[in-house]
Structure formats: C-alpha cells, structure tokens
PDB file of C-alpha atoms in Angstrom:
ATOM      1  CA  UNK L 156       0.000   0.000   0.000  1.00 86.00           C
ATOM      2  CA  UNK L 157       1.349   3.387  -0.940  1.00 90.00           C
ATOM      3  CA  UNK L 158       1.452   6.208   1.585  1.00 92.00           C
ATOM      4  CA  UNK L 159      -0.989   8.341  -0.391  1.00 94.00           C
ATOM      5  CA  UNK L 160      -3.460   5.439  -0.471  1.00 94.00           C
ATOM      6  CA  UNK L 161      -3.168   5.013   3.277  1.00 95.00           C
ATOM      7  CA  UNK L 162      -3.652   8.722   3.886  1.00 96.00           C
ATOM      8  CA  UNK L 163      -6.647   8.851   1.539  1.00 98.00           C
ATOM      9  CA  UNK L 164      -8.327   5.934   3.290  1.00 97.00           C
ATOM     10  CA  UNK L 165      -7.707   7.491   6.709  1.00 97.00           C
ATOM     11  CA  UNK L 166      -9.148  10.774   5.451  1.00 97.00           C
ATOM     12  CA  UNK L 167     -12.266   9.080   4.094  1.00 97.00           C
ATOM     13  CA  UNK L 168     -12.825   7.267   7.379  1.00 97.00           C
ATOM     14  CA  UNK L 169     -12.426  10.544   9.288  1.00 97.00           C
ATOM     15  CA  UNK L 170     -15.112  12.084   7.061  1.00 96.00           C
ATOM     16  CA  UNK L 171     -17.383   9.147   7.928  1.00 94.00           C
ATOM     17  CA  UNK L 172     -17.047   9.993  11.623  1.00 93.00           C
ATOM     18  CA  UNK L 173     -17.813  13.654  10.965  1.00 93.00           C
ATOM     19  CA  UNK L 174     -20.868  12.762   8.863  1.00 92.00           C
ATOM     20  CA  UNK L 175     -22.277  10.256  11.333  1.00 89.00           C
ATOM     21  CA  UNK L 176     -25.837   9.451  10.168  1.00 87.00           C
ATOM     22  CA  UNK L 177     -26.863   8.753  13.765  1.00 86.00           C
ATOM     23  CA  UNK L 178     -25.720  12.155  15.012  1.00 81.00           C
ATOM     24  CA  UNK L 179     -28.930  13.766  13.861  1.00 77.00           C
ATOM     25  CA  UNK L 180     -31.271  11.219  15.415  1.00 77.00           C
ATOM     26  CA  UNK L 181     -30.342  11.784  19.074  1.00 76.00           C
ATOM     27  CA  UNK L 182     -29.710   8.045  19.367  1.00 81.00           C
ATOM     28  CA  UNK L 183     -26.508   8.309  21.366  1.00 88.00           C
ATOM     29  CA  UNK L 184     -25.838   4.574  21.625  1.00 90.00           C
ATOM     30  CA  UNK L 185     -25.912   4.169  17.848  1.00 92.00           C
ATOM     31  CA  UNK L 186     -23.934   7.372  17.354  1.00 91.00           C
ATOM     32  CA  UNK L 187     -21.214   6.158  19.712  1.00 93.00           C
ATOM     33  CA  UNK L 188     -21.248   2.660  18.239  1.00 94.00           C
ATOM     34  CA  UNK L 189     -20.863   4.027  14.718  1.00 94.00           C
ATOM     35  CA  UNK L 190     -17.932   6.196  15.780  1.00 95.00           C
ATOM     36  CA  UNK L 191     -16.272   3.319  17.647  1.00 97.00           C
ATOM     37  CA  UNK L 192     -16.640   1.084  14.585  1.00 97.00           C
ATOM     38  CA  UNK L 193     -14.990   3.644  12.308  1.00 97.00           C
ATOM     39  CA  UNK L 194     -12.194   4.197  14.826  1.00 97.00           C
ATOM     40  CA  UNK L 195     -11.632   0.435  14.965  1.00 98.00           C
ATOM     41  CA  UNK L 196     -11.385   0.359  11.162  1.00 97.00           C
ATOM     42  CA  UNK L 197      -8.871   3.223  11.236  1.00 97.00           C
ATOM     43  CA  UNK L 198      -6.816   1.354  13.825  1.00 97.00           C
ATOM     44  CA  UNK L 199      -6.834  -1.861  11.790  1.00 97.00           C
ATOM     45  CA  UNK L 200      -5.812   0.075   8.684  1.00 96.00           C
ATOM     46  CA  UNK L 201      -2.995   1.761  10.607  1.00 96.00           C
ATOM     47  CA  UNK L 202      -1.702  -1.550  11.962  1.00 95.00           C
ATOM     48  CA  UNK L 203      -1.853  -3.112   8.499  1.00 94.00           C
ATOM     49  CA  UNK L 204       0.044  -0.176   7.004  1.00 94.00           C
ATOM     50  CA  UNK L 205       2.742  -0.401   9.679  1.00 92.00           C
ATOM     51  CA  UNK L 206       2.965  -4.174   9.252  1.00 90.00           C
ATOM     52  CA  UNK L 207       3.415  -3.811   5.487  1.00 83.00           C
ATOM     53  CA  UNK L 208       5.997  -1.104   6.075  1.00 79.00           C
ATOM     54  CA  UNK L 209       4.225   1.449   3.926  1.00 66.00           C
ATOM     55  CA  UNK L 210       5.457  -0.126   0.716  1.00 58.00           C
ATOM     56  CA  UNK L 211       5.470   1.747  -2.561  1.00 56.00           C
ATOM     57  CA  UNK L 212       4.395  -1.232  -4.673  1.00 50.00           C
TER      58      UNK L 212
END
C-alpha cells in the first residue's frame, strides 16, 4: 500500500465519523457505536500499514 493510499483511506474514514448518520437522530448509543466502529477500522488500517511497512508497490 502506498502512503498516499493510506492517507486517503484514513481521510475518508475521518469524514465518515464527521458525517455520522446517527448524530442527527439523538440516538446516542448508535452514534457512539458508529464512531467506535470507524475508529476500529482506522486502527486496523494503521496496523496493516505499519505491518506492510508502507510499501510503494
């Protein structure tokens, strides 16, 4: 994975947190769960990128 790909994916996931569809419904459990799920995905992506060494292939 190239660095720009990693950064783009992280950016897109950050936008997902900011545009949380449950933020407008006042359903705080779903809002928090959605955010936690996106943060988990960002963490997994980060660990994968570090494991692969940020290759330029």
